[in-house]
Coordinates of C-alpha atoms in Angstrom, one line a residue:
Chain Y
M648 CA 130.5 198.9 245.5
S649 CA 132.3 202.2 246.5
N650 CA 135.4 201.4 244.4
L651 CA 133.4 200.9 241.4
I652 CA 131.5 204.4 241.7
R653 CA 134.9 206.4 242.8
S654 CA 136.6 204.3 239.5
E655 CA 133.3 205.3 237.3
W656 CA 133.4 209.0 238.8
Y657 CA 137.2 208.9 238.1
K658 CA 136.6 207.8 234.6
L659 CA 133.8 210.5 234.1
T660 CA 135.7 213.1 235.3
R661 CA 138.2 212.3 232.3
N662 CA 136.0 211.9 229.9
R663 CA 136.7 214.6 227.0
S664 CA 133.2 214.2 225.9
F665 CA 131.5 215.3 229.1
W666 CA 134.0 218.3 229.2
L667 CA 133.0 219.5 226.0
I668 CA 129.5 219.3 226.7
L669 CA 129.6 221.4 229.6
A670 CA 131.6 223.6 227.9
A671 CA 129.4 223.9 225.0
L672 CA 126.6 224.4 227.4
F673 CA 128.5 226.9 229.5
L674 CA 129.5 228.7 226.1
S675 CA 125.7 228.6 225.2
A676 CA 124.3 229.9 228.4
V677 CA 126.5 232.8 228.1
V678 CA 125.9 233.6 224.5
Y679 CA 122.2 233.4 224.9
C680 CA 121.9 235.6 227.7
F681 CA 124.1 238.3 226.2
M682 CA 122.0 238.0 222.9
T683 CA 118.8 238.5 224.9
Y684 CA 120.2 241.4 226.3
L685 CA 121.5 243.2 223.6
D686 CA 118.6 242.2 221.6
D687 CA 115.6 244.8 221.5
P688 CA 112.0 243.3 221.1
S689 CA 110.8 246.5 220.3
D690 CA 113.4 246.9 217.6
G691 CA 112.0 243.6 215.5
G692 CA 114.4 241.6 218.3
A693 CA 112.8 238.2 218.7
L694 CA 114.6 237.2 222.2
D695 CA 112.3 238.9 225.2
A696 CA 113.5 238.5 228.8
T697 CA 113.3 240.9 231.5
S698 CA 114.7 239.3 234.2
G699 CA 116.8 236.1 235.7
L700 CA 113.4 234.1 235.6
D701 CA 112.2 234.9 232.5
M702 CA 115.8 233.6 231.3
L703 CA 115.2 230.7 233.6
R704 CA 111.7 229.7 232.4
S705 CA 113.1 230.2 228.4
A706 CA 116.4 228.4 229.2
M707 CA 114.2 225.4 230.6
G708 CA 112.5 224.9 227.2
G709 CA 115.8 224.8 225.4
N710 CA 117.0 222.3 227.9
T711 CA 114.4 219.7 227.1
Y712 CA 116.7 219.1 224.0
I713 CA 119.7 219.3 225.8
I714 CA 118.2 216.7 228.2
K715 CA 117.4 214.3 225.3
I716 CA 120.4 215.0 222.7
G717 CA 122.9 215.7 225.0
L718 CA 122.8 212.8 227.4
C719 CA 122.7 210.5 224.2
V720 CA 125.9 211.8 223.0
L721 CA 127.5 211.4 226.6
A722 CA 125.7 207.9 226.8
G723 CA 127.6 207.4 223.6
F724 CA 130.8 208.2 224.9
F725 CA 131.0 207.2 228.5
V726 CA 128.7 204.1 228.6
S727 CA 128.8 202.4 224.9
S728 CA 132.7 203.3 224.4
E729 CA 133.5 201.2 227.2
Y730 CA 132.8 198.1 224.6
S731 CA 134.6 199.7 221.7
T732 CA 137.7 200.1 223.6
G733 CA 137.6 197.1 225.5
T734 CA 137.8 198.7 229.0
M735 CA 134.1 196.6 229.7
K736 CA 136.3 193.4 229.5
R737 CA 138.4 194.6 231.9
A738 CA 135.7 195.3 234.5
V739 CA 133.5 192.3 234.2
S740 CA 136.9 190.4 234.6
S741 CA 137.8 192.5 237.6
G742 CA 135.9 190.4 240.0
Y743 CA 132.9 192.2 240.8
S744 CA 129.5 191.0 239.9
R745 CA 127.8 192.6 236.5
S746 CA 125.0 193.6 238.7
R747 CA 127.5 195.8 240.7
I748 CA 129.3 196.9 237.8
I749 CA 126.4 198.2 235.7
V750 CA 124.7 199.7 238.3
A751 CA 127.7 201.6 239.3
K752 CA 128.2 202.9 235.9
M753 CA 124.6 203.9 235.3
L754 CA 124.4 205.9 238.7
V755 CA 127.7 207.8 237.8
F756 CA 126.3 208.2 233.7
I757 CA 122.7 209.3 235.8
G758 CA 125.0 212.0 238.0
G759 CA 126.8 213.3 235.0
S760 CA 123.7 213.8 233.2
V761 CA 122.1 215.4 235.9
L762 CA 124.8 218.0 236.0
V763 CA 124.8 218.5 232.4
A764 CA 120.9 219.0 232.4
L765 CA 121.7 221.7 235.2
V766 CA 124.5 223.9 233.7
F767 CA 122.2 225.8 230.9
P768 CA 119.2 226.7 233.4
V769 CA 121.6 227.4 236.4
L770 CA 123.7 229.6 234.5
C771 CA 120.7 231.5 232.5
L772 CA 119.3 232.1 235.5
A773 CA 122.7 233.6 237.1
I774 CA 124.0 235.7 234.4
G775 CA 120.3 236.4 233.5
S776 CA 119.7 237.6 236.8
L777 CA 123.2 240.0 237.3
L778 CA 121.8 241.3 233.6
F779 CA 118.2 242.3 234.1
G780 CA 118.0 241.7 237.9
G781 CA 116.1 238.4 239.8
G782 CA 112.5 239.5 238.8
S783 CA 109.9 238.0 239.9
L784 CA 106.7 235.7 238.6
P785 CA 102.9 236.1 238.8
D786 CA 101.4 232.5 240.1
V787 CA 104.5 231.4 242.5
S788 CA 107.2 232.8 244.5
A789 CA 110.6 233.3 242.7
A790 CA 112.5 230.8 245.5
E791 CA 109.7 228.2 244.7
Y792 CA 109.8 228.3 241.2
V793 CA 113.6 228.4 240.9
I794 CA 113.6 225.0 243.4
R795 CA 111.0 223.1 241.3
C796 CA 112.4 223.8 238.2
L797 CA 115.7 222.8 239.0
G798 CA 114.5 220.1 241.5
L799 CA 112.5 218.5 238.2
T800 CA 115.2 219.3 236.1
V801 CA 117.6 216.7 238.6
T802 CA 114.4 213.9 238.7
L803 CA 113.8 214.4 234.7
S804 CA 117.2 214.3 233.3
A805 CA 117.6 211.4 235.6
G806 CA 114.9 209.5 234.5
F807 CA 115.8 210.4 230.9
A808 CA 119.5 209.3 231.3
A809 CA 118.3 205.9 232.6
I810 CA 116.3 205.4 229.5
V811 CA 119.2 206.3 227.6
A812 CA 121.6 204.4 229.6
L813 CA 119.8 201.3 228.7
I814 CA 120.0 201.9 225.0
A815 CA 123.7 202.6 225.9
V816 CA 123.8 199.1 227.8
I817 CA 122.2 197.3 224.6
F818 CA 123.8 198.9 221.6
N819 CA 127.7 198.6 222.1
D820 CA 128.4 201.4 219.8
S821 CA 128.8 205.1 220.4
G822 CA 127.3 205.8 216.9
K823 CA 124.3 203.5 217.6
T824 CA 123.6 204.5 220.8
I825 CA 123.7 208.6 219.8
G826 CA 121.5 207.7 216.7
I827 CA 119.2 205.6 218.0
G828 CA 118.5 207.3 221.1
I829 CA 118.0 210.6 219.2
I830 CA 115.7 208.8 216.9
F831 CA 113.6 207.3 219.9
F832 CA 113.3 210.6 221.6
F833 CA 112.4 212.5 218.1
F834 CA 109.6 210.1 217.4
I835 CA 108.2 208.7 220.4
D836 CA 106.0 211.3 221.7
G837 CA 104.4 210.7 218.1
V838 CA 104.0 207.3 218.4
F839 CA 102.7 207.4 221.6
V840 CA 100.0 210.0 220.6
M841 CA 99.4 208.0 217.6
I842 CA 98.7 204.9 219.1
G843 CA 97.0 206.4 222.0
N844 CA 94.2 208.0 219.3
H845 CA 93.1 204.2 219.0
L846 CA 94.0 202.8 222.4
P847 CA 93.2 205.1 225.1
F848 CA 95.0 203.7 227.8
V849 CA 98.3 204.1 225.7
L850 CA 97.1 207.8 225.9
K851 CA 96.9 207.5 229.5
I852 CA 100.5 206.1 229.8
Y853 CA 102.2 208.8 228.1
E854 CA 100.1 211.4 230.1
Y855 CA 101.7 209.8 233.5
S856 CA 105.3 209.1 231.8
L857 CA 108.2 211.6 232.1
L858 CA 107.8 212.1 228.1
N859 CA 104.9 213.9 228.8
E860 CA 106.5 215.4 232.3
I861 CA 109.0 217.2 230.9
N862 CA 106.7 219.5 228.7
H863 CA 105.4 220.7 231.6
Y864 CA 108.3 220.9 234.1
A865 CA 108.7 224.6 233.5
D866 CA 105.0 225.7 234.0
T867 CA 104.7 228.5 236.6
A868 CA 101.3 227.4 237.7
M869 CA 101.4 223.8 238.9
A870 CA 99.4 222.4 241.6
S871 CA 101.6 220.4 244.4
R872 CA 99.9 216.9 243.3
D873 CA 101.5 217.6 239.4
A874 CA 104.4 218.7 241.1
V875 CA 104.8 215.4 243.1
L876 CA 104.0 213.7 240.1
S877 CA 106.7 214.9 238.0
A878 CA 108.8 214.0 240.6
V879 CA 107.8 210.7 241.1
I880 CA 107.5 209.7 237.8
P881 CA 110.9 210.2 236.8
V882 CA 112.5 208.8 239.5
A883 CA 110.3 205.6 239.2
T884 CA 111.0 205.4 235.6
A885 CA 115.1 205.5 236.5
I886 CA 114.7 202.7 239.0
V887 CA 112.7 200.8 236.7
F888 CA 115.4 201.2 233.5
V889 CA 118.4 200.8 235.9
A890 CA 116.9 197.4 236.7
L891 CA 116.4 196.7 233.1
G892 CA 119.8 197.7 232.4
V893 CA 120.9 195.3 235.3
Y894 CA 118.9 192.3 233.4
A895 CA 120.3 193.0 229.9
F896 CA 123.9 193.4 231.3
R897 CA 123.8 189.9 233.3
R898 CA 122.7 188.2 229.8
K899 CA 125.0 190.1 227.5
E900 CA 128.2 188.9 226.5
I901 CA 131.0 190.6 226.0
K902 CA 132.8 190.6 222.5
Chain N
M580 CA 146.7 175.6 248.7
N581 CA 145.0 174.1 245.6
E582 CA 147.3 172.3 242.7
Y583 CA 145.6 173.7 239.8
V584 CA 144.5 177.6 239.5
L585 CA 142.3 176.5 236.4
R586 CA 140.4 173.8 235.7
T587 CA 137.6 172.8 233.4
R588 CA 135.4 170.1 232.9
G589 CA 133.5 169.4 229.8
L590 CA 133.6 172.9 228.8
T591 CA 131.4 173.6 225.7
K592 CA 130.5 176.7 224.1
R593 CA 128.0 176.9 221.2
Y594 CA 127.0 180.0 218.8
K595 CA 124.0 179.2 217.1
N596 CA 125.3 176.4 214.6
Q597 CA 128.8 176.7 215.6
L598 CA 130.7 174.8 218.2
A599 CA 133.2 177.1 219.5
L600 CA 134.5 174.8 222.4
D601 CA 133.9 171.4 222.3
S602 CA 134.0 169.7 225.9
V603 CA 137.5 171.1 226.8
D604 CA 139.2 169.4 229.9
L605 CA 142.0 171.8 230.5
A606 CA 144.0 172.1 233.6
I607 CA 146.7 174.8 234.5
R608 CA 148.9 174.2 237.3
Q609 CA 149.8 176.5 239.9
G610 CA 153.0 178.5 238.8
A611 CA 152.9 177.4 235.3
I612 CA 153.3 179.2 232.3
Y613 CA 150.6 177.5 230.1
G614 CA 150.8 178.2 226.6
F615 CA 147.8 178.3 224.8
I616 CA 148.4 177.4 221.3
G617 CA 145.9 177.2 218.2
Q618 CA 144.8 178.6 214.7
N619 CA 142.7 181.9 214.7
G620 CA 139.3 180.4 215.7
A621 CA 140.3 177.4 217.3
G622 CA 138.9 178.5 220.6
K623 CA 141.8 180.0 222.7
S624 CA 139.8 183.4 223.0
T625 CA 136.3 182.1 223.6
L626 CA 137.7 179.7 226.7
M627 CA 139.8 182.6 227.9
K628 CA 136.6 184.9 227.8
L629 CA 134.5 182.3 229.8
V630 CA 137.1 181.8 232.0
T631 CA 137.3 185.7 232.6
G632 CA 133.4 186.0 232.7
L633 CA 133.1 187.8 229.6
A634 CA 131.0 185.0 228.0
F635 CA 128.9 182.2 229.4
Q636 CA 129.4 178.4 228.5
T637 CA 126.8 176.1 226.9
S638 CA 127.9 173.2 229.4
G639 CA 130.6 172.4 231.5
T640 CA 132.4 173.7 234.9
I641 CA 134.9 175.9 235.5
E642 CA 137.2 176.1 238.2
L643 CA 139.0 178.8 239.4
F644 CA 141.3 178.5 242.4
G645 CA 139.1 175.8 243.5
E646 CA 136.2 177.3 243.4
T647 CA 133.3 176.7 240.9
G648 CA 130.3 178.1 242.2
E649 CA 128.8 181.3 240.4
K650 CA 129.5 183.9 243.6
E651 CA 132.5 182.2 244.2
L652 CA 134.0 182.3 240.6
I653 CA 133.3 186.0 240.6
R654 CA 135.3 186.2 243.7
S655 CA 137.9 184.4 242.5
R656 CA 138.5 186.9 239.3
K657 CA 139.7 189.3 241.8
R658 CA 143.1 186.8 241.9
M659 CA 143.2 187.4 238.0
G660 CA 144.8 190.0 235.5
V661 CA 143.5 189.8 232.6
A662 CA 144.7 191.2 229.0
I663 CA 142.4 189.4 226.3
E664 CA 142.3 190.3 222.6
T665 CA 143.3 194.1 222.0
P666 CA 144.8 196.2 225.0
A667 CA 141.5 197.3 226.9
L668 CA 142.8 201.0 227.6
Y669 CA 140.9 204.1 227.9
P670 CA 142.5 206.4 224.7
S671 CA 141.7 209.6 226.3
M672 CA 144.1 209.0 229.5
T673 CA 147.3 208.9 230.3
A674 CA 149.2 205.4 231.1
R675 CA 149.1 206.9 235.0
E676 CA 145.3 207.7 234.2
N677 CA 144.3 204.3 232.7
L678 CA 146.1 202.8 235.9
E679 CA 144.6 204.8 238.1
A680 CA 141.0 203.9 237.3
H681 CA 141.9 200.2 237.6
R682 CA 143.3 200.7 241.1
L683 CA 140.4 202.7 242.2
Q684 CA 137.8 199.7 240.7
R685 CA 140.1 197.3 242.5
G686 CA 140.2 199.2 245.6
I687 CA 144.1 199.0 245.8
P688 CA 145.2 201.0 248.4
G689 CA 147.8 203.8 248.0
K690 CA 148.8 205.6 244.5
D691 CA 152.4 203.8 245.0
C692 CA 151.8 200.7 242.9
I693 CA 151.3 202.9 240.0
A694 CA 154.9 204.3 239.7
R695 CA 156.1 200.6 240.2
T696 CA 154.0 199.1 237.6
L697 CA 154.7 201.8 235.1
E698 CA 158.5 201.3 235.7
L699 CA 158.1 197.6 235.5
V700 CA 156.4 197.7 232.2
G701 CA 159.0 200.4 230.7
L702 CA 156.5 203.0 230.4
E703 CA 157.5 205.7 233.8
G704 CA 158.7 208.4 231.0
T705 CA 155.2 208.6 229.0
G706 CA 154.2 211.7 231.2
R707 CA 151.1 213.3 229.7
K708 CA 151.1 211.7 226.1
T709 CA 147.5 209.7 226.3
A710 CA 147.0 205.9 225.2
R711 CA 145.4 207.1 222.2
N712 CA 148.9 208.3 221.2
F713 CA 150.7 205.3 222.0
S714 CA 152.4 202.5 219.9
L715 CA 150.6 199.1 219.7
G716 CA 153.7 198.0 221.4
M717 CA 153.3 200.6 224.4
K718 CA 149.6 199.9 224.6
Q719 CA 150.3 196.3 224.9
R720 CA 152.8 196.9 227.8
L721 CA 150.3 199.5 229.3
A722 CA 147.8 196.6 229.5
L723 CA 149.9 194.3 230.8
G724 CA 150.7 196.9 233.3
V725 CA 146.7 197.0 234.0
A726 CA 146.8 193.3 234.2
L727 CA 149.6 193.1 236.8
L728 CA 147.9 195.8 239.0
G729 CA 147.0 194.6 242.4
D730 CA 149.3 191.5 242.4
P731 CA 147.2 188.6 240.7
E732 CA 148.6 185.1 241.2
F733 CA 146.8 184.1 237.5
L734 CA 147.6 186.1 234.3
I735 CA 145.5 185.4 231.5
L736 CA 147.2 186.9 228.4
D737 CA 146.3 186.7 224.7
E738 CA 148.4 187.4 222.4
P739 CA 150.6 189.6 224.4
T740 CA 153.4 190.1 222.2
N741 CA 151.0 191.6 219.1
G742 CA 152.8 194.5 217.9
L743 CA 155.8 194.4 219.8
D744 CA 159.1 194.9 218.4
P745 CA 161.9 192.0 218.6
M746 CA 163.3 193.8 221.6
G747 CA 159.8 194.3 223.1
V748 CA 159.3 190.4 222.3
V749 CA 162.3 189.6 224.4
E750 CA 161.7 192.0 227.0
M751 CA 158.0 190.8 227.9
R752 CA 159.2 187.3 227.7
E753 CA 161.9 188.1 230.3
L754 CA 159.2 189.9 232.2
L755 CA 156.8 187.0 232.0
Q756 CA 159.4 184.9 233.2
K757 CA 160.6 187.3 236.1
L758 CA 157.1 187.2 237.3
N759 CA 156.5 183.5 237.3
R760 CA 160.0 182.9 238.9
E761 CA 159.8 185.8 241.7
R762 CA 156.2 186.2 242.0
G763 CA 155.2 183.0 241.3
I764 CA 152.3 184.0 239.2
T765 CA 150.8 181.3 236.7
I766 CA 150.4 182.6 233.7
L767 CA 147.9 181.6 230.7
I768 CA 149.4 182.8 227.1
S769 CA 148.4 182.4 223.7
S770 CA 150.5 183.5 220.7
H771 CA 150.8 183.3 217.4
I772 CA 154.6 183.2 217.8
L773 CA 155.0 179.6 218.7
S774 CA 159.3 179.9 218.7
E775 CA 158.3 182.6 221.5
L776 CA 156.0 180.5 223.2
D777 CA 158.8 177.7 223.1
L778 CA 161.0 179.9 224.9
V779 CA 158.7 180.7 227.6
A780 CA 156.1 178.3 228.3
T781 CA 156.3 175.3 231.0
Y782 CA 153.4 173.5 229.9
Y783 CA 151.3 173.6 226.5
G784 CA 147.7 173.1 225.7
I785 CA 146.8 172.5 221.7
I786 CA 143.6 173.1 220.9
H787 CA 142.3 172.8 217.4
R788 CA 138.4 173.7 215.8
G789 CA 136.7 174.2 219.7
K790 CA 138.9 170.6 221.0
L791 CA 141.7 170.3 223.0
L792 CA 144.0 168.1 221.6
E793 CA 146.7 167.4 223.9
Q794 CA 147.9 169.2 227.2
M795 CA 151.8 168.4 228.1
T796 CA 154.7 169.5 230.2
A797 CA 157.5 171.3 228.1
K798 CA 159.7 168.5 228.9
E799 CA 157.1 166.0 227.1
L800 CA 157.0 168.4 224.4
R801 CA 161.1 168.7 223.9
E802 CA 161.0 164.5 224.3
K803 CA 158.4 164.6 221.3
C804 CA 160.4 167.0 219.4
R805 CA 163.7 165.9 220.3
H806 CA 166.1 165.6 217.3
Y807 CA 167.9 162.7 216.4
L808 CA 169.7 160.5 213.6
H809 CA 167.0 158.2 212.1
I810 CA 169.4 155.1 210.8
K811 CA 168.6 151.8 209.5
V812 CA 171.2 149.1 208.9
D813 CA 171.2 145.5 208.4
E814 CA 172.8 144.7 211.9
P815 CA 171.4 147.1 214.6
Q816 CA 172.7 145.2 217.4
R817 CA 176.4 145.7 215.7
A818 CA 175.6 149.4 215.0
A819 CA 174.8 150.2 218.5
A820 CA 178.3 148.3 219.6
V821 CA 180.0 151.0 216.8
F822 CA 178.5 154.0 218.6
E823 CA 179.7 152.8 221.8
R824 CA 183.3 152.0 220.6
E825 CA 183.7 154.4 217.9
L826 CA 181.6 157.2 218.8
A827 CA 181.7 156.9 222.8
T828 CA 178.1 157.5 223.2
S829 CA 175.0 155.4 224.6
E830 CA 172.5 158.3 223.6
Y831 CA 170.5 156.0 221.0
E832 CA 167.7 154.0 221.2
V833 CA 166.9 150.8 219.3
M834 CA 163.4 150.8 218.0
A835 CA 161.3 147.4 217.6
D836 CA 161.6 148.1 213.9
G837 CA 165.2 148.0 213.8
V838 CA 165.5 151.8 213.0
I839 CA 168.1 153.0 215.5
R840 CA 167.4 157.2 217.0
L841 CA 171.1 158.7 218.1
Y842 CA 170.3 161.7 219.7
A843 CA 174.1 162.5 220.1
H844 CA 177.0 163.4 217.2
L845 CA 173.7 165.7 215.3
E846 CA 176.3 168.1 214.6
N847 CA 178.4 165.9 212.7
P848 CA 176.5 163.1 211.1
A849 CA 179.1 162.3 208.3
R850 CA 181.4 160.8 211.1
V851 CA 178.5 158.7 212.1
S852 CA 177.9 157.4 208.6
R853 CA 181.6 156.8 208.4
A854 CA 181.9 155.2 211.6
L855 CA 179.2 152.6 210.3
V856 CA 180.4 152.2 207.0
E857 CA 184.0 151.2 208.0
S858 CA 182.4 148.7 210.3
G859 CA 181.0 147.0 207.3
L860 CA 177.6 147.6 208.2
E861 CA 175.1 148.7 205.2
V862 CA 173.5 151.5 205.6
E863 CA 169.9 151.6 204.2
Q864 CA 168.2 154.8 205.9
F865 CA 170.1 157.6 207.4
M866 CA 168.8 161.0 207.8
P867 CA 168.2 164.0 210.5
T868 CA 164.7 163.9 212.2
G869 CA 162.7 166.1 214.8
E870 CA 160.5 168.8 215.3
D871 CA 160.5 172.2 216.9
L872 CA 157.2 173.2 218.1
E873 CA 155.6 174.6 215.3
S874 CA 156.2 171.9 213.1
Y875 CA 154.9 169.6 216.2
F876 CA 152.0 171.8 216.5
T877 CA 151.4 171.4 212.6
A878 CA 151.5 168.0 212.4
R879 CA 149.5 167.4 215.5
I880 CA 146.5 169.6 214.0
G881 CA 146.7 167.9 210.4
G882 CA 149.2 170.2 208.7
G883 CA 146.6 173.4 209.1
K884 CA 148.1 177.0 208.1
H885 CA 147.4 180.4 209.6
V886 CA 148.8 179.3 212.8

């Protein structure tokens, strides 16, 4: 298993899409921070932040799109592309069980996804703190908020990555994975709410899903029970979807 | 040690309404270079995919290195090197990086094997060039290099000479022969270039529409494809004496129907016919006969095209 993980990590660190996404996020964070710094709300500007913590809170909002869309792109080029290049054949015929092969792939993808999800908020916090100073929040200590935000970013991105990885395992094609992943995340909240209006238990499921959790993960005021749920739900989701990925991959014929 | 590296029994694969493999009993002996011949869609790649675990059989068994259990088969695949269909490479990686990714996956200690493999397949000078920018021939060589990493005992190669220039084809053939001779690697190779297989294979299997029609050694094939002069005369026994006396050869057979197969003097049939006529024999039929692998294959599958 460790050989597979080392190999997958090696491939991830040589994946151009991974570095391109990281570079784009780095650049976006720098530009966003300096735009905010240079923008003057009292003179008609729209960007309003006065501290590093403000920048983090603001970045967390935008990061939901990075988690949903960015990870679909990464999954397309890191997981699905293995089918189109034929390298999945190499892996499957290499003498490891399919379960191990796909678990290693999904774990490394989740790891890479967590890195991708952390770049924007961490940089916004760091650059914002340099430009404006660290700052403080009324409901929560700065340290607690930062740790909670980044911690939930880790767990939520892991959960979302597992969902996207399953889509990538099922659809052998980068384009399909990216397209279907984005469409899925674009509509799924609405679908849950719409069905939930008729079937209340569906709404309850949605409330306790990571799809809903990500809407609240940057709240300054969060009860400890909610914080625990926000951490546990994504981790449980990740475990379930990795298991589904294993199930799907074990039954899949590699063409 | 197992006599057979690979054996299949009743191996069948059905895709919805199509029977891709129909009860195939294939056997590949240790140390063989097994030339797998069949038209497009005959079932060659399907069989290779089943053996390598890429697809699942509908029925039948696969025995690899004497193992048949599911877990044992997976473990046995560590002793194989595989290159099926298109070269399976990471396009944004260099040749060295492609091999390194595979080395890590296989858990092969030390990086020396990478330089050795690159040299073996003639890609040591490709530097920072990524696989995306390789010619098809270079990709084929790199795919072979990947398959060879970890010193496999059994190589499965599907159309390995696709895209190679004539020199590349010769080099590939010599490399496979060298690997077989010096390292004792058993090779299952499919190719459309039957004349090329003819030069390298020691065993043959002919597959057609999912059925394995025939398996034979190269020697048996040569026997079947042996060239001779097909001669029919009024007195076969006297003709035999003429061959012994006038042509100084005993390389002939008199068949039950009186036809004579003369395996000597093929390069000078005029001398043979003259000797027969001057001996007063009446020659009813006289023609050079025999097949090469291609014509034998074509005849065996019933005159098919698109080999």
